[in-house]
Structure formats: C-alpha cells, structure tokens
Short mmCIF file of C-alpha atoms in Angstrom, two decimals:
data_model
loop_
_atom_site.label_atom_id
_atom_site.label_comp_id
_atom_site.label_asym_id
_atom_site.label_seq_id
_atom_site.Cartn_x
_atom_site.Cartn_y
_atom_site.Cartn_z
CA UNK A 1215 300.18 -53.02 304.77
CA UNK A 1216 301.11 -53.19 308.55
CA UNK A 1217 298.97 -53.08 311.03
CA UNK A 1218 299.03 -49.39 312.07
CA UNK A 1219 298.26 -48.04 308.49
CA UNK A 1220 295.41 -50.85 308.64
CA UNK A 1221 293.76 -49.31 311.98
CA UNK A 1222 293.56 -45.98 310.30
CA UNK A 1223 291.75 -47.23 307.11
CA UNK A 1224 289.66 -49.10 309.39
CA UNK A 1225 288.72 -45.79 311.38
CA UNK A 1226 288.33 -43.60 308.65
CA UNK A 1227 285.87 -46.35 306.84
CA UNK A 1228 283.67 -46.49 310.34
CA UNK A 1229 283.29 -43.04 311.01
CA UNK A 1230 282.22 -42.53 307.05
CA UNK A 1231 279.81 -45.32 307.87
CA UNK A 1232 278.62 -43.98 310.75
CA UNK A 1233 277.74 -40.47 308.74
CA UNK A 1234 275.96 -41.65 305.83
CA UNK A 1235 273.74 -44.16 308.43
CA UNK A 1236 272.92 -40.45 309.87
CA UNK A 1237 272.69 -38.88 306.24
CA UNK A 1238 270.16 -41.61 305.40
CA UNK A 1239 268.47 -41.22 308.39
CA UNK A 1240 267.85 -37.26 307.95
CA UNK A 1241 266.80 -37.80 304.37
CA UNK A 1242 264.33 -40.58 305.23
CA UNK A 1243 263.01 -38.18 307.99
CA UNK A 1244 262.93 -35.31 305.56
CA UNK A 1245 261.23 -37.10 302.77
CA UNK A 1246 258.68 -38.37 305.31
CA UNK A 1247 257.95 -34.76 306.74
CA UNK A 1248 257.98 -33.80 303.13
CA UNK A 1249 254.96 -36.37 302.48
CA UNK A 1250 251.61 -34.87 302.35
CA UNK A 1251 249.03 -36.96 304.14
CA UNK A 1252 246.02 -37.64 302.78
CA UNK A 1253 244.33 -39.79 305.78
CA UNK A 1254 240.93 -38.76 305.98
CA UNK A 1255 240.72 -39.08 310.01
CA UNK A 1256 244.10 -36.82 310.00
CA UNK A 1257 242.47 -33.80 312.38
CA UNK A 1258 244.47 -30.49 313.83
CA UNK A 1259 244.76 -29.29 317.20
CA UNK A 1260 243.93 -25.72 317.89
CA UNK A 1261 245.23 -23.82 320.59
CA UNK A 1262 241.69 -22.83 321.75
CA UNK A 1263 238.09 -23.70 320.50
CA UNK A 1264 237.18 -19.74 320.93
CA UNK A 1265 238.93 -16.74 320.06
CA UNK A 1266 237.59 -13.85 322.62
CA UNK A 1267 237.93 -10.02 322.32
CA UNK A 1268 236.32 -8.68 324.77
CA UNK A 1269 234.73 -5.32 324.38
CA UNK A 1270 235.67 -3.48 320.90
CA UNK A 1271 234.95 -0.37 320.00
CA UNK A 1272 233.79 0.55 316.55
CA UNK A 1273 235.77 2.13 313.98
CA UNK A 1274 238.75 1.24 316.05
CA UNK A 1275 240.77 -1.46 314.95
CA UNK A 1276 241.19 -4.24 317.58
CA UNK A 1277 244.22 -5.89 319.48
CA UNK A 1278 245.33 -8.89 317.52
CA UNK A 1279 244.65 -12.04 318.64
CA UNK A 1280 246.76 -15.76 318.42
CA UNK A 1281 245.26 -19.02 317.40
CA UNK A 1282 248.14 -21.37 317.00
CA UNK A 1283 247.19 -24.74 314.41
CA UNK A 1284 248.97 -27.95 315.06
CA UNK A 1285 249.90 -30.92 313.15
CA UNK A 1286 250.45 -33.83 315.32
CA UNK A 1287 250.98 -36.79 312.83
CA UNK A 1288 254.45 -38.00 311.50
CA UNK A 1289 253.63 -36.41 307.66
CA UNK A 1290 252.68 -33.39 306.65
CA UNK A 1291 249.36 -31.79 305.79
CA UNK A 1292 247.61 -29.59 303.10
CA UNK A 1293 245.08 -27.88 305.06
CA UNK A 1294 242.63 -27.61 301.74
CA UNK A 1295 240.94 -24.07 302.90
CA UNK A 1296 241.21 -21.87 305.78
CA UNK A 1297 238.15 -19.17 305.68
CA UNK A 1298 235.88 -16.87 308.03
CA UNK A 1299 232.67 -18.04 307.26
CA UNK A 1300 230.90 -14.99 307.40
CA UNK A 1301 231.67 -13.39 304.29
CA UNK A 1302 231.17 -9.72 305.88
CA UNK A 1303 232.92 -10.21 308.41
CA UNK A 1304 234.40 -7.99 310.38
CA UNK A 1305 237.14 -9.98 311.26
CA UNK A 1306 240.74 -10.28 309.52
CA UNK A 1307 242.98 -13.27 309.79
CA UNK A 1308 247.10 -13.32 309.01
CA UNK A 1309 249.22 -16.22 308.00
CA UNK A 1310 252.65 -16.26 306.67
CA UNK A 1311 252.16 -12.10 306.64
CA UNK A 1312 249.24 -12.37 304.50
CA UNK A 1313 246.26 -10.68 305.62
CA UNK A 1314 242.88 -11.93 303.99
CA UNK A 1315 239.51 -13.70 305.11
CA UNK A 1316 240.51 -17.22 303.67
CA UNK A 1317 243.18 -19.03 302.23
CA UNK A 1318 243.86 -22.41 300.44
CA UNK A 1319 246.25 -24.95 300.52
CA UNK A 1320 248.13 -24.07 303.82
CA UNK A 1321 251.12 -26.64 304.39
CA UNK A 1322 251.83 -27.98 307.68
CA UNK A 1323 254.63 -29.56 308.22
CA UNK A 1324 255.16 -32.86 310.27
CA UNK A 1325 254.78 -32.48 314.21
CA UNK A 1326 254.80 -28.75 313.49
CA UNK A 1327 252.31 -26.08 313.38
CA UNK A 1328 251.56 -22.54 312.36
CA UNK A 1329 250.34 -19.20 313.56
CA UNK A 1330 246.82 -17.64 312.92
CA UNK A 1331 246.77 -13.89 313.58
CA UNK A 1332 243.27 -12.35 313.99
CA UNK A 1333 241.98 -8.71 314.86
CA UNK A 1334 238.88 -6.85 314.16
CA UNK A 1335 237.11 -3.54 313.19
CA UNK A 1336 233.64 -3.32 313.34
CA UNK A 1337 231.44 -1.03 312.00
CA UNK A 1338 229.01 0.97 313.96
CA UNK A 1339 225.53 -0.19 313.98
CA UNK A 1340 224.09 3.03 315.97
CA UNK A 1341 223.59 0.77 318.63
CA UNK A 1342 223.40 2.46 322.81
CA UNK A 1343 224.30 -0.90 324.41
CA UNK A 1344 226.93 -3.74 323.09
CA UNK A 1345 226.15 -6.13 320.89
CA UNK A 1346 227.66 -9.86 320.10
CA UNK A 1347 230.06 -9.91 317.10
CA UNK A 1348 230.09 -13.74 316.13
CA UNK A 1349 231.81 -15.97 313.35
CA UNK A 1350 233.82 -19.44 313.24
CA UNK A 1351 236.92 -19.54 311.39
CA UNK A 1352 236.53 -23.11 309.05
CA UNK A 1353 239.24 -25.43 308.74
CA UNK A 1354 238.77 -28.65 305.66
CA UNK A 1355 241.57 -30.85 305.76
CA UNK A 1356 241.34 -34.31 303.45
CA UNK A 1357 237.82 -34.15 303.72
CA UNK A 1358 237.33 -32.97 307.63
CA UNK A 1359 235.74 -29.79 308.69
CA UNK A 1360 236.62 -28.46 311.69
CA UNK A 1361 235.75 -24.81 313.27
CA UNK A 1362 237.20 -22.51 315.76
CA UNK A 1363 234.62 -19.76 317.11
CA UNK A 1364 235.27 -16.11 317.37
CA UNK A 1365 233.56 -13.88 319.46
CA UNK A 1366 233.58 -10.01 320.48
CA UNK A 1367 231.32 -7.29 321.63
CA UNK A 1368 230.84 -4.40 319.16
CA UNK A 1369 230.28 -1.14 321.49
CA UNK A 1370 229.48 2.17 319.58
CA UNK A 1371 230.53 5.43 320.89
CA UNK A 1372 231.09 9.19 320.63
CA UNK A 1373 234.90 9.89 320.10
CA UNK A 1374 236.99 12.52 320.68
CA UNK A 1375 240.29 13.39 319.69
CA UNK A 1376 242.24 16.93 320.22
CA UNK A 1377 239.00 18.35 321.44
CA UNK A 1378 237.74 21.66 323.20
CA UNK A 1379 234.85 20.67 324.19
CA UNK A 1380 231.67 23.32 323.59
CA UNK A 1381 230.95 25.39 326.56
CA UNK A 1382 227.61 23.92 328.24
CA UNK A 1383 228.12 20.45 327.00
CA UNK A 1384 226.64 17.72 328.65
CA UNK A 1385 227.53 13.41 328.31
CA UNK A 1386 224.84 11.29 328.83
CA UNK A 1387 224.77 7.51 329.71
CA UNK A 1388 224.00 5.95 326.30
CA UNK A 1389 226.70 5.50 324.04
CA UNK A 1390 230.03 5.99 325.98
CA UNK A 1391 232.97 8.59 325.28
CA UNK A 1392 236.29 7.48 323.96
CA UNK A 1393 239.25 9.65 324.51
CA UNK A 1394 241.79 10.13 322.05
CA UNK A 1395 244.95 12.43 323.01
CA UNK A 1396 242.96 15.02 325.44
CA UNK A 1397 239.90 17.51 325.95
CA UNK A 1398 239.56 20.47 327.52
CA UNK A 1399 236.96 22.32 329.53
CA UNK A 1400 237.43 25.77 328.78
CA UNK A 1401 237.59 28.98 330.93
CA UNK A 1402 234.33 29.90 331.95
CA UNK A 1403 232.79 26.60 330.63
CA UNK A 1404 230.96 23.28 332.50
CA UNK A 1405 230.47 19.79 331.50
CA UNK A 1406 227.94 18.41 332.79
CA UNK A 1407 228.16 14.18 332.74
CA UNK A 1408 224.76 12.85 333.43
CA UNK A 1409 224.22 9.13 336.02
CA UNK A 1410 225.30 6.28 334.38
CA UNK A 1411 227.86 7.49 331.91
CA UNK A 1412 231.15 5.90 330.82
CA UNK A 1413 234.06 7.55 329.52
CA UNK A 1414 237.00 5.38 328.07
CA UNK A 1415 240.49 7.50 328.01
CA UNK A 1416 243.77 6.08 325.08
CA UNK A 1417 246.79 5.45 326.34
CA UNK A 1418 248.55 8.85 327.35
CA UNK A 1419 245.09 11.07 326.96
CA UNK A 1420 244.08 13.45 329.71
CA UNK A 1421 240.89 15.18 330.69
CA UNK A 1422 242.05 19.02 331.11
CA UNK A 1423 239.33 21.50 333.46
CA UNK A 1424 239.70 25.60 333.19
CA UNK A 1425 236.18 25.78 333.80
CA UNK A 1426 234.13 23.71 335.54
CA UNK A 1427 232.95 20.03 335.81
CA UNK A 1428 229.99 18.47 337.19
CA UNK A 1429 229.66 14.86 337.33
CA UNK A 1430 226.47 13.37 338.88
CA UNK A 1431 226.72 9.89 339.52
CA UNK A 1432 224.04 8.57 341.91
CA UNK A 1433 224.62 5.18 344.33
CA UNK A 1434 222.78 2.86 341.71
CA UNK A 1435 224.17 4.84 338.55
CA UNK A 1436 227.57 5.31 338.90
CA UNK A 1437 229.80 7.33 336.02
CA UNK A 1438 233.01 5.60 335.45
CA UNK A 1439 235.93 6.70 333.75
CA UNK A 1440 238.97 4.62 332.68
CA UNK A 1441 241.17 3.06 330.20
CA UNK A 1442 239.83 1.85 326.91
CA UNK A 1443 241.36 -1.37 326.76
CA UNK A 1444 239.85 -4.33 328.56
CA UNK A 1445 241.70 -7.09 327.10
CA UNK A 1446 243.47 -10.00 329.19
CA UNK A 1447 245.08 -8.13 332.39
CA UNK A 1448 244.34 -4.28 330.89
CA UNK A 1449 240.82 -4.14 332.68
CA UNK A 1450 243.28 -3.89 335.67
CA UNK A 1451 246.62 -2.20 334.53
CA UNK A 1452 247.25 1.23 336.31
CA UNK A 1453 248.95 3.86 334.36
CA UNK A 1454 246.71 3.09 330.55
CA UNK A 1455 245.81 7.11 330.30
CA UNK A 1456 246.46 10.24 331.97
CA UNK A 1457 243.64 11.23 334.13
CA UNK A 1458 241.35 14.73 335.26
CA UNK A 1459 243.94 17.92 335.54
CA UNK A 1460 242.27 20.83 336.92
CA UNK A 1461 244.36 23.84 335.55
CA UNK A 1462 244.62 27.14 337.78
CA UNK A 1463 241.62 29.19 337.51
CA UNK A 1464 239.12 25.95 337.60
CA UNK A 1465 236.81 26.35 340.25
CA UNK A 1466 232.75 25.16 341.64
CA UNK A 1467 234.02 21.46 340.13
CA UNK A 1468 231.88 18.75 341.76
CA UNK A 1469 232.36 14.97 341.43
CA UNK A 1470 229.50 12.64 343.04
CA UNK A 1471 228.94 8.69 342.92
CA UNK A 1472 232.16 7.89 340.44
CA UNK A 1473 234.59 5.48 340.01
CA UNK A 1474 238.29 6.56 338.52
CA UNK A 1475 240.35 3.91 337.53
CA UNK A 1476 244.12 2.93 335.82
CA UNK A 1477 245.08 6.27 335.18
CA UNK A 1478 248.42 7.61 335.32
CA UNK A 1479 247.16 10.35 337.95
CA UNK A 1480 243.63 9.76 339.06
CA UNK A 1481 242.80 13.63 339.84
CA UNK A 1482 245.65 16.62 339.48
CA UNK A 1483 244.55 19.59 341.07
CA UNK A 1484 246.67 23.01 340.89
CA UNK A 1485 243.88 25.83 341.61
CA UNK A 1486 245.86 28.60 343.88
CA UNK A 1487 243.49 31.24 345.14
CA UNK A 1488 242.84 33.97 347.75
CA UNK A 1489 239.68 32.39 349.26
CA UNK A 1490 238.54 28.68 350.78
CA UNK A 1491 235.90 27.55 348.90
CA UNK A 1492 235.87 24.60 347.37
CA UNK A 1493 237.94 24.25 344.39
CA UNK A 1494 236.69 20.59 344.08
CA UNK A 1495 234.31 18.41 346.20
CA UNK A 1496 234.24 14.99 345.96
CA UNK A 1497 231.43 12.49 347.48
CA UNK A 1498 230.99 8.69 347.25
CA UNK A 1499 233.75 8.01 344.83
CA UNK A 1500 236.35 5.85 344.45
CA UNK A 1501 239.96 6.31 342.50
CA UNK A 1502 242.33 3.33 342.22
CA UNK A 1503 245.09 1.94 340.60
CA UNK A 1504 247.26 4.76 339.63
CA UNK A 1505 251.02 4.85 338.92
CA UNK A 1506 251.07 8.35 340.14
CA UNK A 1507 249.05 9.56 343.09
CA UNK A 1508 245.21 8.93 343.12
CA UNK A 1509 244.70 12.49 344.20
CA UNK A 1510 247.67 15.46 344.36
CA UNK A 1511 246.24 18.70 345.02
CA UNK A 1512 249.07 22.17 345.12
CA UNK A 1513 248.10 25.17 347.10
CA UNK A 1514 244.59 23.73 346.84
CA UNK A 1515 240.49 23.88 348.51
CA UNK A 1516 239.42 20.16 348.73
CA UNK A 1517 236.39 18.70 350.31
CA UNK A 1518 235.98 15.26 350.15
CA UNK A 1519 233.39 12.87 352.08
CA UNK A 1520 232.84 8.92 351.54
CA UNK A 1521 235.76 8.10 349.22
CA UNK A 1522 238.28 5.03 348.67
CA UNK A 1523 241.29 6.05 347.25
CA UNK A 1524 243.48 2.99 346.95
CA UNK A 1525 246.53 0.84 345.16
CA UNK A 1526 248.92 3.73 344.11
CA UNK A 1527 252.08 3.85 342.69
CA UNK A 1528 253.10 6.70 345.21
CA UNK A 1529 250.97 8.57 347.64
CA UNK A 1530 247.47 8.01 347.39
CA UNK A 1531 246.67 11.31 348.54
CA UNK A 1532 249.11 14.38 349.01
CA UNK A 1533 247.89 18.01 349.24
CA UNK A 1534 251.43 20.07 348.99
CA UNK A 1535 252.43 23.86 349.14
CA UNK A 1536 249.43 24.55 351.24
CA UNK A 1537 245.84 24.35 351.16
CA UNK A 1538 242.72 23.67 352.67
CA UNK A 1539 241.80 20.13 352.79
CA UNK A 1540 238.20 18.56 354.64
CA UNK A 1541 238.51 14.83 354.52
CA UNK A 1542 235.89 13.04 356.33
CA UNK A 1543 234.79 9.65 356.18
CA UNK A 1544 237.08 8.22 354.00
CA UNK A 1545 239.47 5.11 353.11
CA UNK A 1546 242.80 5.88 351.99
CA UNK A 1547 244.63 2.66 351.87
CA UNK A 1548 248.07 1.80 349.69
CA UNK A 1549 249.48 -1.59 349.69
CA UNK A 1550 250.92 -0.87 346.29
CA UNK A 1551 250.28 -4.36 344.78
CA UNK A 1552 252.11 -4.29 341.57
CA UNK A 1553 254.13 -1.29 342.62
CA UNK A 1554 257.41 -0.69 344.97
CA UNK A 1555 255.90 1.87 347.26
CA UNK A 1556 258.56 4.26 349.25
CA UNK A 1557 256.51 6.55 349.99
CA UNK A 1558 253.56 7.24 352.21
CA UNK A 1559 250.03 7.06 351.65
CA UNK A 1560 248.85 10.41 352.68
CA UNK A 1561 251.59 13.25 353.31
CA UNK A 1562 250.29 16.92 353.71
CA UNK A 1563 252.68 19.73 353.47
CA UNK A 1564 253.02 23.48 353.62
CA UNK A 1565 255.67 23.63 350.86
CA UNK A 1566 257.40 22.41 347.46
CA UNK A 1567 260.37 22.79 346.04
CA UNK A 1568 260.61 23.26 342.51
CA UNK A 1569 262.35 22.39 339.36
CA UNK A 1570 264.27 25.36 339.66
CA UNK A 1571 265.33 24.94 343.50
CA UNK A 1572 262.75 27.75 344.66
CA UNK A 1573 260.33 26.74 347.26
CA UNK A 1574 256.42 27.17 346.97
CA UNK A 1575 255.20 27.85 350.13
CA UNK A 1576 251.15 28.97 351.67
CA UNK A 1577 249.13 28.00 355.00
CA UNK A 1578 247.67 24.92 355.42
CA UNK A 1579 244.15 24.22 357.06
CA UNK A 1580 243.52 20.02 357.41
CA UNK A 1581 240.78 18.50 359.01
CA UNK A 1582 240.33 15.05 359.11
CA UNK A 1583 237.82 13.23 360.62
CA UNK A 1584 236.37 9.57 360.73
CA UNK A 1585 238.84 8.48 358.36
CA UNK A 1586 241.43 5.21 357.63
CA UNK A 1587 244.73 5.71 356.69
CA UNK A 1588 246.64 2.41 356.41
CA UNK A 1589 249.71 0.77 354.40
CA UNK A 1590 251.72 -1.81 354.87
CA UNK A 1591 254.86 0.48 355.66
CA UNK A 1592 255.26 1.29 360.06
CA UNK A 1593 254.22 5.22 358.87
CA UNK A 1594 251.58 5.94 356.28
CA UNK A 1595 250.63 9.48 357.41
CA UNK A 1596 253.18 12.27 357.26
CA UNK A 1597 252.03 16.21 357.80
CA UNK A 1598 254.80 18.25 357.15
CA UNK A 1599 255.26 22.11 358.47
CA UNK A 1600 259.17 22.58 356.91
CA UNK A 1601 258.11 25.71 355.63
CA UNK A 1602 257.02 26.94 359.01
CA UNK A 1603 253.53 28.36 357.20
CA UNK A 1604 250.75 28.42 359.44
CA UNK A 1605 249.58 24.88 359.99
CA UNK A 1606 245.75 24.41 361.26
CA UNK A 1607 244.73 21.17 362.21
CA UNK A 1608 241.41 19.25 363.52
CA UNK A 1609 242.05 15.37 363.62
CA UNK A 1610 239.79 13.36 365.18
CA UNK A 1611 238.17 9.40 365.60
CA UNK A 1612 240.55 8.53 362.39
CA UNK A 1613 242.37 5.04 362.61
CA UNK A 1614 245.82 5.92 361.13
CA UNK A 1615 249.07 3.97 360.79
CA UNK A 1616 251.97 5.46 362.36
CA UNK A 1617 254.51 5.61 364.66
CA UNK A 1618 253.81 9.67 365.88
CA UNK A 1619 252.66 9.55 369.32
CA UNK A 1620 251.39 12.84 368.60
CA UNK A 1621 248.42 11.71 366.55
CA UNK A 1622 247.22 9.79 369.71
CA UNK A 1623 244.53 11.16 371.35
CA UNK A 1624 241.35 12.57 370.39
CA UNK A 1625 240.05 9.61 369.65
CA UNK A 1626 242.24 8.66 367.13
CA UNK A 1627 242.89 4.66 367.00
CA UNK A 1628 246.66 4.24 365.72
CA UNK A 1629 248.22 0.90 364.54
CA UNK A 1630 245.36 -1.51 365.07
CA UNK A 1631 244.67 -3.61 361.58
CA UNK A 1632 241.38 -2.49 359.82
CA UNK A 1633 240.44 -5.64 358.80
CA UNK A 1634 239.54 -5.25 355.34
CA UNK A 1635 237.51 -7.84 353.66
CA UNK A 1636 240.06 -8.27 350.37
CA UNK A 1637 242.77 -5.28 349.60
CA UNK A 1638 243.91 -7.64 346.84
CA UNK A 1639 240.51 -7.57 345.21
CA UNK A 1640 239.84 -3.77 345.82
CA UNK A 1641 237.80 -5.00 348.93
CA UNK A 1642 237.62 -2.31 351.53
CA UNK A 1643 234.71 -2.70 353.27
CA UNK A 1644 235.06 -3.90 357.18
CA UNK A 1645 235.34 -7.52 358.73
CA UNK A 1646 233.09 -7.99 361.57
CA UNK A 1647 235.57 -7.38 364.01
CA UNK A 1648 236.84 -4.18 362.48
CA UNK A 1649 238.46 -1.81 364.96
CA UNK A 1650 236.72 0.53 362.47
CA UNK A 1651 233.29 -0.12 363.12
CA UNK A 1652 230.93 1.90 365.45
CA UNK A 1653 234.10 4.04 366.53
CA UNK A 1654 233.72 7.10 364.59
CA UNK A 1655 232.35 10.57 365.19
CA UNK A 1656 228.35 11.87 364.16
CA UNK A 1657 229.33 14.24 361.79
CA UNK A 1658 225.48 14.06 359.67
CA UNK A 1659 226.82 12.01 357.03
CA UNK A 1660 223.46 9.57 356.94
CA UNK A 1661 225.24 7.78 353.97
CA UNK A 1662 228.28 5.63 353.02
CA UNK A 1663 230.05 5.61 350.31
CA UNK A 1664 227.42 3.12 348.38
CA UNK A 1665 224.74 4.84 349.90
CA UNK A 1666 223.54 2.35 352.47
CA UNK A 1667 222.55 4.41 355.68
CA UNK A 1668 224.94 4.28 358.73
CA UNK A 1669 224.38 3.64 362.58
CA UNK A 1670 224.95 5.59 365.21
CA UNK A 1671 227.90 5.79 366.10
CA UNK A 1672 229.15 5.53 362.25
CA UNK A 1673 231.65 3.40 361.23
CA UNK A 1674 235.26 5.20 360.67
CA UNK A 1675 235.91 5.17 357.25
CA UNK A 1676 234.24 5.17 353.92
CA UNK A 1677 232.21 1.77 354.19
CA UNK A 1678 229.33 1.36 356.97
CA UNK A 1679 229.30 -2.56 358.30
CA UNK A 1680 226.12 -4.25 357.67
#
C-alpha cells in the first residue's frame, strides 16, 4: 500500500476515533442525567421562599404566579410529592400543563429544573376589610421536606358589570366596588359615594354620568378610584381602565377630597350649555397617571380649587371649543415619565376641529389664579383664540412655564423652577426655597389641598409649605 493511500486510512480511522470518544462521552453523560438520585441530603433550590399576590379579589380568579424548582446535582431527581398543604385551599398549582393541588413523582433532570405555575380564587368570606390568605406549597424529596410559602390578601367586594346603576344610589366605604366593562348614572339620577370609599375599574371599563355625581371625600377619608390590579408594577401603570365621562346633559356633579389614578382619561367632560354654572367642581383632589389627558373638558363650566393633576400621556389639562374654566390654587405639572410628551401641559382653546373637518367653535371665559403650570418642555401653557370667539381672561400670581412675554405681569412668576420635593415619586409639595411659597394671591381658600391651613400670603399652588 503506498504511502498516500496509507495517510487516508490513517485519517479516516482518527476522525472515527475521535467520534465514538464523543459518542461515549454523550451516552455516559446521558445515562448519568438519566440516574435518579437517591442521596438523602440531595435538596432543591427554589426561585423564592414566598410566593406573593398582593391584593385579590374574591370570586375573581388571580394573575398567575412563577416559582421555578431547581436541581443542582450531577443526577437526576424524583421529587416524591409536590402538594398545597391546605387541603381547601384556594390556591391552584400547574406543572407540565396539569393543573391540580399536588402531584407525585415529579422528575428533574440533572442541573435542570422545572416550572411551578400558581394562581388563586378565593371565596368570599363577607368580610369589610382584607384578610391574609396563607398556605406553603410542600416539597419531599428522598426523605427531605422542604416548603415554599404562599401568601395573598382576600378582599371582598360589590361588583358590577354592564350596569345602570339605580337612581339615588349611594357607595359606602366598606367593601369596595369593582368595575367590570362600565356603569352609568342615568338622566336625572345621582350617586352619591360616601368618605372613605374605593372603587377598582377592569381594564377598558368606564364610569359614564347623565345625571349627577357626588363624591364626598374629606382630608382624612379620601375616596379613591383606580385600576384593579395591584400586582408587580400595575399599582403604577397609567392607562389599566377608562375613567369618569360626563355625557352632555350631566350637570350639579361635585368631586371633593379624591384621588384618580391609571386611567386611560382621568375625567372627560362634554356638557355644552346656555348658562355658566358649574357643570363640575372639583376640590382637593388629585388625578395622575393617565395615557390620555388627566382632565379634557369641550364647550365646558369647570371650577376647580386645590388640585394636582400630574404625569400624563398628553395634556394634563385642556378645556377646548370654549368654556368657562375657574382654576385656582392648583398644580398642574407633566414631566411625562414613562410617556413621550409633545404636547403641552395645559392648552385652552376656543375651537376644535372635528372628525369630519368642521370646526366647533364657543366663547371662552379662563381665570386662573395662584396656580403652577410646569413641564419639562420651554412652553407648557398654550391659550389659543384661532377661532377668534370671544376670549375673557383673568390671570394672576400663577408661576407658569413659558416663553410668552405676554403672561408676564400681574404677578405672574414665569420660568423660575418650582422646586418640587420628588416629581418622580408623585411629590409635589414645595422645597423650602420654592419660588412658590408665600407669593400667591388671598383668594379665602383657608385650606390646601390636604387640608392643612395656609399663611398669609398663601403659597401658589395646590400644596401650602409647612
């Protein structure tokens, strides 16, 4: 055989050798993964020692929940039973697309792990304030017992889905409302929400008003409404339902000492009429974290005293096609966090155009007074007068961000930072050096927006320095 032949039986042979040495090797590894340990100090690692809910409320399922299991030794493992200990519980665990409340004989394989899947729906227990939903999910593996703890808060509550709400009907603080889809206030109707209540709105449900609300929150018992889902980041998510729409013909609606959070639109108001009274007033109150505006009023009577309106996905505030707007002692502040503002924070104008190309024009009668208007953007105030309506306007002591020149004057203080404590952290009461404080007008309002008195001279804005 000469040498070149040789070289090439040579080469073939090695490279053969070389693939069943990595054969071998696979097999050995496989048969080792394959081996079920049975070493009594062989323990899992759990991706957490507590699986949290949060708030949940009953007769609703839950989110689900992740616990992932690891083996870390070099063999596998029969995990011997995986159970809830509580045997009525309300919680439900998944693995391997099974749902049950305990399993046997779960394999994990070597260096590998699997996924637990848990969620819950709890009963109601006719309860007015939450309540701790405990258990521990057991794990025995070759004789060791080892426990992972889950935990919730069961919350009863009134629920309503599709509804048209009685006329008269009044929400009290004890159990709180959940939303489902929307409600409506009918013509010629009023709610009445009593201190201290909580209403929870689902994704994409709205509060409609033909008649008339009246919610009366005081300083140390606010009424909140907001998103039902506080899991993780959701306690703070903008957009999770659709917020209050007050339909045309909705009039006498008062909101006091409430806090209106994550909606898609905090307040809607389209109430066109022939006189000036107010179609909504608004005291103490804050609305934040919308996607939409926190307030957008059309052809509209507004009063509103001692409010933050804050982190919007557009304007914060914007009364269009007209209107007669009273905003006094207020914070109206956008730096969008989470959002990619373009436009301002608070535009006013005296017309709209619509889908159709028309234009929606009326009058417009603003008065602002002892109020903050700031953004991050050089102009965060724009009052508009395209439509050449009659434009009325009494601004004064208001510390506004702009670049107008006309705004100057009457006491106005324009460009100079507020110093708020923490925007980030939905902190908008004044720093100590505040341009804000003691610079505002004595208009009577004794009270901030939490209710602590004010000096005299007030503060400008919604929050008096202590």
């Amino acid at each position: 055989m000469n040498l070149f032949y040789r070289q090439i039986i040579q080469g073939f042979l090695l490279k053969n050798l070389v693939l069943l040495a990595v054969l071998a090797s696979g097999i050995s590894c496989s048969l080792n993964s394959d081996e079920i340990s049975t070493d009594p100090s062989h323990k899992l690692r759990f991706s957490a020692d507590t699986i949290f809910f949060d708030t949940i409320f009953t007769e609703i399922p839950s989110v689900t929940k992740r616990l992932r299991v690891y083996n870390d030794q070099s063999t596998a493992v029969s995990v011997a039973s995986i159970a809830l200990a509580d045997p009525n519980t309300p919680y439900i665990i998944t693995i391997n697309g099974i749902r049950g409340t305990a399993f046997e004989a779960i394999r994990i394989l070597a260096n590998d792990s699997i996924l637990v899947l848990l969620e819950a729906d709890i009963s109601d227990r006719d309860s007015l304030s939450p309540y701790v939903v405990e258990d521990q999910l057991k794990f025995s593996t070759n004789g060791n017992q080892q426990e992972v703890s889950v935990l919730s808060w069961g919350q009863d509550a009134n629920y309503l889905k599709d509804a048209i709400l009685p006329c008269n009907t009044i929400w009290t603080a004890g159990k709180p409302y959940v939303i489902y889809d929307h409600v409506l206030v009918d013509s010629l109707c009023t709610l009445i929400i009593e201190p201290g209540t909580r209403i929870f709105s689902h994704l994409g449900s709205n509060i409609y008003v033909k008649g008339s609300i009246k919610v009366n929150g005081e300083a140390d018992n606010r009424v909140l409404f907001m998103n039902d889902r506080f899991d993780g980041d959701f306690a703070l998510f903008p957009g999770q339902w659709g917020g209050i729409t007050f339909l045309e013909g909705s009039q006498g609606n008062e909101i006091r000492y409430t806090d209106i959070r994550n909606a898609e639109v905090g307040i809607w108001l389209g109430t066109p009429d022939d006189d000036d009274f107010p179609d909504l007033t608004i005291e103490n109150s804050i609305i934040e974290n919308t996607t939409g505006p926190c307030i957008i009023a059309f052809t509209s009577d507004l009063e509103m005293t001692n409010c933050l309106l804050n982190n919007s996905g557009q304007f914060a505030f914007a009364g269009l096609a007209g209107g007669n707007y009273v905003i006094t002692h207020s914070t109206i502040a956008n730096y969008a966090f989470g959002f990619f503002k373009t436009e301002p924070t608070f535009i006013v104008s005296d017309q709209i155009e619509l889908s159709d190309g028309s234009l929606l024009q009326a009058p417009i009668t603003l008065q602002l007074n002892n109020n903050i208007i700031w953004g991050p953007s050089s102009d965060e105030i724009e009052l508009l007068n395209d439509g050449g309506m009659v434009f009325t306007l009494d601004m004064t002591n208001n510390l506004l961000k702009t670049t107008n020149s006309a705004y100057s004057g009457f006491n106005n203080i324009l460009n100079e930072d507020p110093l708020f404590i923490n925007p980030e952290l939905f902190d908008y009461q004044l720093d100590s050096l505040s341009p804000a404080i003691n610079t505002g007008a004595d208009l009577g309002i004794a009270l901030d927006l939490l209710g602590v008195g004010r000096s005299m001279p007030p503060d400008i804005g919604a929050y008096e320095k202590q």
